[in-house]
């Protein structure tokens, strides 16, 4: 089950992108995802999240919004909460 990271953050999140983000990203690029059901998309998004979190852990500007959160984002940079759309897109690409 996907639990999307939010602001304020949750310590149960396992994704930045949800199924709708994934479908919107790929449909906008005319990628054929018709063979993927929602359960498969969820699994792909979680695997992509695992990769993003492991590769970039500790190498990001700012600090996590809460010590309780289990993800790199949202981050506080220059006093603002930050979850870049580019991170959501990157997860959709990797998935």
mmCIF file of N, CA, C and O in Angstrom:
data_model
loop_
_atom_site.group_PDB
_atom_site.id
_atom_site.type_symbol
_atom_site.label_atom_id
_atom_site.label_comp_id
_atom_site.label_asym_id
_atom_site.label_seq_id
_atom_site.Cartn_x
_atom_site.Cartn_y
_atom_site.Cartn_z
ATOM 1 N N UNK A 1 0.827 -1.177 0.000
ATOM 2 C CA UNK A 1 0.000 0.000 0.000
ATOM 3 C C UNK A 1 0.877 1.249 0.000
ATOM 4 O O UNK A 1 1.813 1.355 0.791
ATOM 5 N N UNK A 2 0.589 2.149 -0.894
ATOM 6 C CA UNK A 2 1.353 3.377 -0.964
ATOM 7 C C UNK A 2 0.899 4.364 0.096
ATOM 8 O O UNK A 2 -0.289 4.580 0.285
ATOM 9 N N UNK A 3 1.863 4.953 0.782
ATOM 10 C CA UNK A 3 1.578 6.044 1.709
ATOM 11 C C UNK A 3 2.458 7.208 1.266
ATOM 12 O O UNK A 3 3.678 7.176 1.420
ATOM 13 N N UNK A 4 1.837 8.195 0.648
ATOM 14 C CA UNK A 4 2.566 9.313 0.062
ATOM 15 C C UNK A 4 3.070 10.251 1.156
ATOM 16 O O UNK A 4 2.361 10.555 2.109
ATOM 17 N N UNK A 5 4.320 10.702 0.975
ATOM 18 C CA UNK A 5 4.892 11.654 1.918
ATOM 19 C C UNK A 5 4.147 12.974 1.809
ATOM 20 O O UNK A 5 3.800 13.404 0.718
ATOM 21 N N UNK A 6 3.904 13.586 2.925
ATOM 22 C CA UNK A 6 3.127 14.811 2.977
ATOM 23 C C UNK A 6 3.873 15.882 3.759
ATOM 24 O O UNK A 6 4.907 15.623 4.355
ATOM 25 N N UNK A 7 3.311 17.065 3.770
ATOM 26 C CA UNK A 7 3.796 18.142 4.624
ATOM 27 C C UNK A 7 2.644 18.525 5.526
ATOM 28 O O UNK A 7 1.617 18.943 5.016
ATOM 29 N N UNK A 8 2.715 18.360 6.837
ATOM 30 C CA UNK A 8 3.861 17.846 7.573
ATOM 31 C C UNK A 8 4.096 16.366 7.281
ATOM 32 O O UNK A 8 3.168 15.652 6.902
ATOM 33 N N UNK A 9 5.342 15.930 7.447
ATOM 34 C CA UNK A 9 5.697 14.571 7.048
ATOM 35 C C UNK A 9 5.132 13.492 7.967
ATOM 36 O O UNK A 9 4.829 13.742 9.122
ATOM 37 N N UNK A 10 5.024 12.323 7.395
ATOM 38 C CA UNK A 10 4.626 11.147 8.160
ATOM 39 C C UNK A 10 5.810 10.188 8.214
ATOM 40 O O UNK A 10 6.614 10.137 7.295
ATOM 41 N N UNK A 11 5.920 9.438 9.283
ATOM 42 C CA UNK A 11 7.001 8.456 9.389
ATOM 43 C C UNK A 11 6.617 7.126 8.756
ATOM 44 O O UNK A 11 7.368 6.171 8.819
ATOM 45 N N UNK A 12 5.441 7.068 8.139
ATOM 46 C CA UNK A 12 4.987 5.839 7.496
ATOM 47 C C UNK A 12 5.090 5.900 5.974
ATOM 48 O O UNK A 12 4.762 4.933 5.296
ATOM 49 N N UNK A 13 5.554 7.010 5.438
ATOM 50 C CA UNK A 13 5.578 7.189 3.982
ATOM 51 C C UNK A 13 6.537 6.207 3.317
ATOM 52 O O UNK A 13 7.604 5.904 3.838
ATOM 53 N N UNK A 14 6.124 5.726 2.142
ATOM 54 C CA UNK A 14 7.007 4.876 1.354
ATOM 55 C C UNK A 14 7.042 5.328 -0.108
ATOM 56 O O UNK A 14 7.484 4.590 -0.978
ATOM 57 N N UNK A 15 6.600 6.550 -0.356
ATOM 58 C CA UNK A 15 6.633 7.086 -1.718
ATOM 59 C C UNK A 15 6.492 8.603 -1.712
ATOM 60 O O UNK A 15 5.943 9.173 -0.763
ATOM 61 N N UNK A 16 7.032 9.233 -2.746
ATOM 62 C CA UNK A 16 6.763 10.645 -3.013
ATOM 63 C C UNK A 16 5.679 10.767 -4.080
ATOM 64 O O UNK A 16 4.904 11.699 -4.081
ATOM 65 N N UNK A 17 5.664 9.833 -5.005
ATOM 66 C CA UNK A 17 4.696 9.831 -6.107
ATOM 67 C C UNK A 17 3.613 8.804 -5.822
ATOM 68 O O UNK A 17 3.883 7.756 -5.229
ATOM 69 N N UNK A 18 2.401 9.098 -6.249
ATOM 70 C CA UNK A 18 1.341 8.104 -6.131
ATOM 71 C C UNK A 18 0.977 7.580 -7.524
ATOM 72 O O UNK A 18 1.604 7.960 -8.523
ATOM 73 N N UNK A 19 0.007 6.710 -7.578
ATOM 74 C CA UNK A 19 -0.385 6.100 -8.852
ATOM 75 C C UNK A 19 -0.808 7.156 -9.861
ATOM 76 O O UNK A 19 -0.451 7.085 -11.042
ATOM 77 N N UNK A 20 -1.544 8.156 -9.401
ATOM 78 C CA UNK A 20 -1.985 9.219 -10.310
ATOM 79 C C UNK A 20 -0.809 10.024 -10.854
ATOM 80 O O UNK A 20 -0.804 10.397 -12.027
ATOM 81 N N UNK A 21 0.190 10.305 -10.014
ATOM 82 C CA UNK A 21 1.397 10.995 -10.478
ATOM 83 C C UNK A 21 2.087 10.175 -11.560
ATOM 84 O O UNK A 21 2.514 10.695 -12.590
ATOM 85 N N UNK A 22 2.222 8.869 -11.302
ATOM 86 C CA UNK A 22 2.876 7.963 -12.249
ATOM 87 C C UNK A 22 2.152 7.964 -13.595
ATOM 88 O O UNK A 22 2.759 8.124 -14.647
ATOM 89 N N UNK A 23 0.827 7.799 -13.538
ATOM 90 C CA UNK A 23 0.051 7.751 -14.777
ATOM 91 C C UNK A 23 0.098 9.082 -15.519
ATOM 92 O O UNK A 23 0.247 9.106 -16.748
ATOM 93 N N UNK A 24 -0.008 10.175 -14.795
ATOM 94 C CA UNK A 24 0.035 11.495 -15.433
ATOM 95 C C UNK A 24 1.392 11.735 -16.104
ATOM 96 O O UNK A 24 1.455 12.229 -17.236
ATOM 97 N N UNK A 25 2.463 11.357 -15.416
ATOM 98 C CA UNK A 25 3.809 11.534 -15.968
ATOM 99 C C UNK A 25 3.954 10.749 -17.274
ATOM 100 O O UNK A 25 4.384 11.284 -18.294
ATOM 101 N N UNK A 26 3.601 9.483 -17.241
ATOM 102 C CA UNK A 26 3.806 8.632 -18.414
ATOM 103 C C UNK A 26 2.799 8.912 -19.532
ATOM 104 O O UNK A 26 3.152 8.843 -20.713
ATOM 105 N N UNK A 27 1.575 9.237 -19.178
ATOM 106 C CA UNK A 27 0.596 9.583 -20.212
ATOM 107 C C UNK A 27 0.974 10.867 -20.933
ATOM 108 O O UNK A 27 0.772 10.980 -22.147
ATOM 109 N N UNK A 28 1.535 11.830 -20.220
ATOM 110 C CA UNK A 28 1.957 13.083 -20.841
ATOM 111 C C UNK A 28 3.056 12.851 -21.871
ATOM 112 O O UNK A 28 3.204 13.623 -22.820
ATOM 113 N N UNK A 29 3.800 11.781 -21.700
ATOM 114 C CA UNK A 29 4.899 11.451 -22.606
ATOM 115 C C UNK A 29 4.529 10.346 -23.590
ATOM 116 O O UNK A 29 5.363 9.832 -24.298
ATOM 117 N N UNK A 30 3.255 9.975 -23.588
ATOM 118 C CA UNK A 30 2.720 8.946 -24.492
ATOM 119 C C UNK A 30 3.416 7.603 -24.308
ATOM 120 O O UNK A 30 3.547 6.822 -25.247
ATOM 121 N N UNK A 31 3.874 7.321 -23.084
ATOM 122 C CA UNK A 31 4.446 6.013 -22.772
ATOM 123 C C UNK A 31 3.306 5.025 -22.579
ATOM 124 O O UNK A 31 2.320 5.331 -21.908
ATOM 125 N N UNK A 32 3.434 3.851 -23.147
ATOM 126 C CA UNK A 32 2.394 2.829 -23.018
ATOM 127 C C UNK A 32 2.536 2.132 -21.670
ATOM 128 O O UNK A 32 3.469 1.364 -21.452
ATOM 129 N N UNK A 33 1.621 2.419 -20.777
ATOM 130 C CA UNK A 33 1.620 1.776 -19.461
ATOM 131 C C UNK A 33 0.344 0.962 -19.261
ATOM 132 O O UNK A 33 0.030 0.554 -18.140
ATOM 133 N N UNK A 34 -0.346 0.693 -20.352
ATOM 134 C CA UNK A 34 -1.634 -0.011 -20.269
ATOM 135 C C UNK A 34 -1.496 -1.426 -19.703
ATOM 136 O O UNK A 34 -2.457 -1.970 -19.168
ATOM 137 N N UNK A 35 -0.328 -2.008 -19.798
ATOM 138 C CA UNK A 35 -0.111 -3.362 -19.292
ATOM 139 C C UNK A 35 0.159 -3.391 -17.786
ATOM 140 O O UNK A 35 0.260 -4.464 -17.194
ATOM 141 N N UNK A 36 0.242 -2.225 -17.154
ATOM 142 C CA UNK A 36 0.541 -2.150 -15.723
ATOM 143 C C UNK A 36 -0.736 -1.918 -14.934
ATOM 144 O O UNK A 36 -1.434 -0.932 -15.153
ATOM 145 N N UNK A 37 -1.024 -2.812 -13.988
ATOM 146 C CA UNK A 37 -2.159 -2.576 -13.109
ATOM 147 C C UNK A 37 -1.689 -1.757 -11.897
ATOM 148 O O UNK A 37 -0.489 -1.548 -11.702
ATOM 149 N N UNK A 38 -2.624 -1.291 -11.101
ATOM 150 C CA UNK A 38 -2.281 -0.417 -9.978
ATOM 151 C C UNK A 38 -1.354 -1.095 -8.974
ATOM 152 O O UNK A 38 -0.458 -0.459 -8.424
ATOM 153 N N UNK A 39 -1.557 -2.375 -8.748
ATOM 154 C CA UNK A 39 -0.705 -3.105 -7.809
ATOM 155 C C UNK A 39 0.750 -3.135 -8.290
ATOM 156 O O UNK A 39 1.678 -2.966 -7.503
ATOM 157 N N UNK A 40 0.942 -3.328 -9.574
ATOM 158 C CA UNK A 40 2.283 -3.344 -10.147
ATOM 159 C C UNK A 40 2.911 -1.957 -10.074
ATOM 160 O O UNK A 40 4.096 -1.822 -9.737
ATOM 161 N N UNK A 41 2.128 -0.935 -10.367
ATOM 162 C CA UNK A 41 2.638 0.439 -10.286
ATOM 163 C C UNK A 41 3.074 0.757 -8.862
ATOM 164 O O UNK A 41 4.133 1.352 -8.647
ATOM 165 N N UNK A 42 2.283 0.356 -7.884
ATOM 166 C CA UNK A 42 2.665 0.572 -6.482
ATOM 167 C C UNK A 42 4.022 -0.063 -6.177
ATOM 168 O O UNK A 42 4.886 0.558 -5.558
ATOM 169 N N UNK A 43 4.198 -1.302 -6.589
ATOM 170 C CA UNK A 43 5.457 -2.006 -6.333
ATOM 171 C C UNK A 43 6.620 -1.303 -7.020
ATOM 172 O O UNK A 43 7.700 -1.154 -6.439
ATOM 173 N N UNK A 44 6.412 -0.859 -8.259
ATOM 174 C CA UNK A 44 7.462 -0.145 -8.988
ATOM 175 C C UNK A 44 7.819 1.166 -8.305
ATOM 176 O O UNK A 44 9.007 1.518 -8.192
ATOM 177 N N UNK A 45 6.818 1.874 -7.820
ATOM 178 C CA UNK A 45 7.073 3.146 -7.138
ATOM 179 C C UNK A 45 7.831 2.929 -5.829
ATOM 180 O O UNK A 45 8.740 3.705 -5.497
ATOM 181 N N UNK A 46 7.492 1.891 -5.101
ATOM 182 C CA UNK A 46 8.198 1.617 -3.847
ATOM 183 C C UNK A 46 9.656 1.248 -4.121
ATOM 184 O O UNK A 46 10.561 1.714 -3.425
ATOM 185 N N UNK A 47 9.908 0.451 -5.149
ATOM 186 C CA UNK A 47 11.292 0.107 -5.503
ATOM 187 C C UNK A 47 12.074 1.349 -5.925
ATOM 188 O O UNK A 47 13.239 1.514 -5.553
ATOM 189 N N UNK A 48 11.433 2.215 -6.692
ATOM 190 C CA UNK A 48 12.094 3.450 -7.117
ATOM 191 C C UNK A 48 12.389 4.333 -5.908
ATOM 192 O O UNK A 48 13.454 4.959 -5.827
ATOM 193 N N UNK A 49 11.474 4.371 -4.970
ATOM 194 C CA UNK A 49 11.682 5.145 -3.737
ATOM 195 C C UNK A 49 12.852 4.588 -2.945
ATOM 196 O O UNK A 49 13.695 5.345 -2.454
ATOM 197 N N UNK A 50 12.926 3.281 -2.831
ATOM 198 C CA UNK A 50 14.053 2.652 -2.134
ATOM 199 C C UNK A 50 15.374 3.095 -2.752
ATOM 200 O O UNK A 50 16.337 3.419 -2.044
ATOM 201 N N UNK A 51 15.429 3.110 -4.073
ATOM 202 C CA UNK A 51 16.653 3.512 -4.768
ATOM 203 C C UNK A 51 16.979 4.982 -4.489
ATOM 204 O O UNK A 51 18.109 5.316 -4.108
ATOM 205 N N UNK A 52 16.000 5.857 -4.668
ATOM 206 C CA UNK A 52 16.238 7.287 -4.434
ATOM 207 C C UNK A 52 16.718 7.549 -3.012
ATOM 208 O O UNK A 52 17.658 8.321 -2.791
ATOM 209 N N UNK A 53 16.083 6.912 -2.062
ATOM 210 C CA UNK A 53 16.436 7.134 -0.662
ATOM 211 C C UNK A 53 17.840 6.610 -0.339
ATOM 212 O O UNK A 53 18.565 7.226 0.431
ATOM 213 N N UNK A 54 18.230 5.491 -0.933
ATOM 214 C CA UNK A 54 19.545 4.924 -0.625
ATOM 215 C C UNK A 54 20.673 5.676 -1.312
ATOM 216 O O UNK A 54 21.738 5.866 -0.736
ATOM 217 N N UNK A 55 20.454 6.122 -2.518
ATOM 218 C CA UNK A 55 21.519 6.801 -3.271
ATOM 219 C C UNK A 55 21.786 8.205 -2.743
ATOM 220 O O UNK A 55 22.936 8.631 -2.648
ATOM 221 N N UNK A 56 20.728 8.919 -2.389
ATOM 222 C CA UNK A 56 20.899 10.322 -2.023
ATOM 223 C C UNK A 56 20.873 10.586 -0.522
ATOM 224 O O UNK A 56 20.978 11.722 -0.094
ATOM 225 N N UNK A 57 20.776 9.540 0.285
ATOM 226 C CA UNK A 57 20.728 9.722 1.731
ATOM 227 C C UNK A 57 21.957 10.485 2.219
ATOM 228 O O UNK A 57 23.083 10.105 1.941
ATOM 229 N N UNK A 58 21.727 11.573 2.926
ATOM 230 C CA UNK A 58 22.828 12.339 3.509
ATOM 231 C C UNK A 58 23.530 13.274 2.549
ATOM 232 O O UNK A 58 24.468 13.962 2.945
ATOM 233 N N UNK A 59 23.120 13.309 1.286
ATOM 234 C CA UNK A 59 23.798 14.141 0.293
ATOM 235 C C UNK A 59 22.929 15.279 -0.201
ATOM 236 O O UNK A 59 23.061 15.711 -1.337
ATOM 237 N N UNK A 60 22.051 15.763 0.643
ATOM 238 C CA UNK A 60 21.107 16.778 0.215
ATOM 239 C C UNK A 60 21.253 18.047 1.047
ATOM 240 O O UNK A 60 21.645 18.006 2.205
ATOM 241 N N UNK A 61 20.912 19.146 0.431
ATOM 242 C CA UNK A 61 20.956 20.428 1.100
ATOM 243 C C UNK A 61 19.832 20.529 2.127
ATOM 244 O O UNK A 61 18.765 19.941 1.955
ATOM 245 N N UNK A 62 20.056 21.288 3.180
ATOM 246 C CA UNK A 62 19.028 21.494 4.185
ATOM 247 C C UNK A 62 18.938 20.323 5.148
ATOM 248 O O UNK A 62 19.849 19.517 5.270
ATOM 249 N N UNK A 63 17.806 20.248 5.826
ATOM 250 C CA UNK A 63 17.594 19.175 6.796
ATOM 251 C C UNK A 63 16.143 18.718 6.720
ATOM 252 O O UNK A 63 15.280 19.428 6.211
ATOM 253 N N UNK A 64 15.897 17.505 7.206
ATOM 254 C CA UNK A 64 14.539 16.978 7.145
ATOM 255 C C UNK A 64 13.617 17.819 8.017
ATOM 256 O O UNK A 64 14.043 18.410 9.004
ATOM 257 N N UNK A 65 12.368 17.868 7.630
ATOM 258 C CA UNK A 65 11.399 18.709 8.324
ATOM 259 C C UNK A 65 11.121 18.209 9.740
ATOM 260 O O UNK A 65 10.856 18.994 10.640
ATOM 261 N N UNK A 66 11.201 16.910 9.933
ATOM 262 C CA UNK A 66 10.916 16.319 11.238
ATOM 263 C C UNK A 66 11.878 15.170 11.493
ATOM 264 O O UNK A 66 12.203 14.413 10.585
ATOM 265 N N UNK A 67 12.318 15.051 12.710
ATOM 266 C CA UNK A 67 13.195 13.931 13.048
ATOM 267 C C UNK A 67 12.454 12.601 12.983
ATOM 268 O O UNK A 67 13.064 11.540 12.941
ATOM 269 N N UNK A 68 11.132 12.637 12.944
ATOM 270 C CA UNK A 68 10.334 11.415 12.875
ATOM 271 C C UNK A 68 10.175 10.873 11.454
ATOM 272 O O UNK A 68 9.837 9.710 11.280
ATOM 273 N N UNK A 69 10.406 11.713 10.444
ATOM 274 C CA UNK A 69 10.148 11.258 9.083
ATOM 275 C C UNK A 69 11.203 10.253 8.639
ATOM 276 O O UNK A 69 12.363 10.328 9.030
ATOM 277 N N UNK A 70 10.788 9.315 7.807
ATOM 278 C CA UNK A 70 11.674 8.251 7.355
ATOM 279 C C UNK A 70 12.139 8.460 5.915
ATOM 280 O O UNK A 70 12.649 7.538 5.301
ATOM 281 N N UNK A 71 11.965 9.658 5.386
ATOM 282 C CA UNK A 71 12.356 9.972 4.016
ATOM 283 C C UNK A 71 13.218 11.228 3.993
ATOM 284 O O UNK A 71 13.240 12.001 4.952
ATOM 285 N N UNK A 72 13.927 11.418 2.881
ATOM 286 C CA UNK A 72 14.776 12.595 2.738
ATOM 287 C C UNK A 72 13.988 13.887 2.552
ATOM 288 O O UNK A 72 14.495 14.967 2.831
ATOM 289 N N UNK A 73 12.791 13.797 2.032
ATOM 290 C CA UNK A 73 11.942 14.965 1.811
ATOM 291 C C UNK A 73 10.633 14.772 2.555
ATOM 292 O O UNK A 73 10.221 13.634 2.765
ATOM 293 N N UNK A 74 9.948 15.850 2.955
ATOM 294 C CA UNK A 74 10.292 17.240 2.710
ATOM 295 C C UNK A 74 11.494 17.674 3.539
ATOM 296 O O UNK A 74 11.748 17.143 4.615
ATOM 297 N N UNK A 75 12.211 18.643 2.982
ATOM 298 C CA UNK A 75 13.379 19.225 3.627
ATOM 299 C C UNK A 75 13.119 20.689 3.896
ATOM 300 O O UNK A 75 12.318 21.319 3.227
ATOM 301 N N UNK A 76 13.822 21.213 4.862
ATOM 302 C CA UNK A 76 13.764 22.640 5.138
ATOM 303 C C UNK A 76 15.030 23.251 4.565
ATOM 304 O O UNK A 76 16.138 22.868 4.930
ATOM 305 N N UNK A 77 14.818 24.170 3.617
ATOM 306 C CA UNK A 77 15.924 24.877 2.982
ATOM 307 C C UNK A 77 15.574 26.356 3.019
ATOM 308 O O UNK A 77 14.514 26.757 2.533
ATOM 309 N N UNK A 78 16.459 27.138 3.607
ATOM 310 C CA UNK A 78 16.228 28.581 3.749
ATOM 311 C C UNK A 78 14.886 28.869 4.424
ATOM 312 O O UNK A 78 14.153 29.765 4.028
ATOM 313 N N UNK A 79 14.551 28.064 5.419
ATOM 314 C CA UNK A 79 13.342 28.283 6.191
ATOM 315 C C UNK A 79 12.042 27.840 5.532
ATOM 316 O O UNK A 79 10.966 28.051 6.073
ATOM 317 N N UNK A 80 12.126 27.203 4.365
ATOM 318 C CA UNK A 80 10.917 26.772 3.648
ATOM 319 C C UNK A 80 10.885 25.259 3.519
ATOM 320 O O UNK A 80 11.907 24.621 3.289
ATOM 321 N N UNK A 81 9.683 24.687 3.626
ATOM 322 C CA UNK A 81 9.507 23.254 3.377
ATOM 323 C C UNK A 81 9.637 23.013 1.887
ATOM 324 O O UNK A 81 9.125 23.787 1.077
ATOM 325 N N UNK A 82 10.297 21.922 1.544
ATOM 326 C CA UNK A 82 10.657 21.716 0.157
ATOM 327 C C UNK A 82 10.522 20.252 -0.230
ATOM 328 O O UNK A 82 11.181 19.391 0.347
ATOM 329 N N UNK A 83 9.633 19.971 -1.166
ATOM 330 C CA UNK A 83 9.525 18.660 -1.810
ATOM 331 C C UNK A 83 9.423 18.931 -3.303
ATOM 332 O O UNK A 83 8.346 19.177 -3.836
ATOM 333 N N UNK A 84 10.572 18.957 -3.989
ATOM 334 C CA UNK A 84 10.587 19.353 -5.394
ATOM 335 C C UNK A 84 9.786 18.404 -6.290
ATOM 336 O O UNK A 84 9.825 17.192 -6.107
ATOM 337 N N UNK A 85 9.077 18.978 -7.230
ATOM 338 C CA UNK A 85 8.356 18.183 -8.224
ATOM 339 C C UNK A 85 9.337 17.299 -8.992
ATOM 340 O O UNK A 85 8.981 16.209 -9.438
ATOM 341 N N UNK A 86 10.577 17.755 -9.121
ATOM 342 C CA UNK A 86 11.599 16.962 -9.813
ATOM 343 C C UNK A 86 11.856 15.635 -9.107
ATOM 344 O O UNK A 86 12.170 14.634 -9.749
ATOM 345 N N UNK A 87 11.695 15.588 -7.804
ATOM 346 C CA UNK A 87 11.876 14.339 -7.052
ATOM 347 C C UNK A 87 10.733 13.384 -7.366
ATOM 348 O O UNK A 87 10.941 12.191 -7.577
ATOM 349 N N UNK A 88 9.519 13.908 -7.430
ATOM 350 C CA UNK A 88 8.356 13.092 -7.788
ATOM 351 C C UNK A 88 8.542 12.553 -9.206
ATOM 352 O O UNK A 88 8.329 11.372 -9.481
ATOM 353 N N UNK A 89 8.968 13.415 -10.128
ATOM 354 C CA UNK A 89 9.202 12.996 -11.515
ATOM 355 C C UNK A 89 10.306 11.940 -11.586
ATOM 356 O O UNK A 89 10.179 10.958 -12.334
ATOM 357 N N UNK A 90 11.372 12.144 -10.838
ATOM 358 C CA UNK A 90 12.476 11.176 -10.845
ATOM 359 C C UNK A 90 12.000 9.806 -10.389
ATOM 360 O O UNK A 90 12.385 8.778 -10.963
ATOM 361 N N UNK A 91 11.145 9.773 -9.393
ATOM 362 C CA UNK A 91 10.609 8.489 -8.936
ATOM 363 C C UNK A 91 9.766 7.841 -10.027
ATOM 364 O O UNK A 91 9.855 6.630 -10.243
ATOM 365 N N UNK A 92 8.974 8.628 -10.727
ATOM 366 C CA UNK A 92 8.154 8.089 -11.825
ATOM 367 C C UNK A 92 9.027 7.562 -12.958
ATOM 368 O O UNK A 92 8.717 6.539 -13.567
ATOM 369 N N UNK A 93 10.120 8.246 -13.250
ATOM 370 C CA UNK A 93 11.050 7.797 -14.290
ATOM 371 C C UNK A 93 11.692 6.472 -13.888
ATOM 372 O O UNK A 93 11.749 5.520 -14.667
ATOM 373 N N UNK A 94 12.177 6.398 -12.664
ATOM 374 C CA UNK A 94 12.831 5.181 -12.199
ATOM 375 C C UNK A 94 11.883 3.993 -12.144
ATOM 376 O O UNK A 94 12.291 2.865 -12.398
ATOM 377 N N UNK A 95 10.625 4.274 -11.802
ATOM 378 C CA UNK A 95 9.656 3.186 -11.697
ATOM 379 C C UNK A 95 9.389 2.613 -13.085
ATOM 380 O O UNK A 95 9.170 1.460 -13.260
#
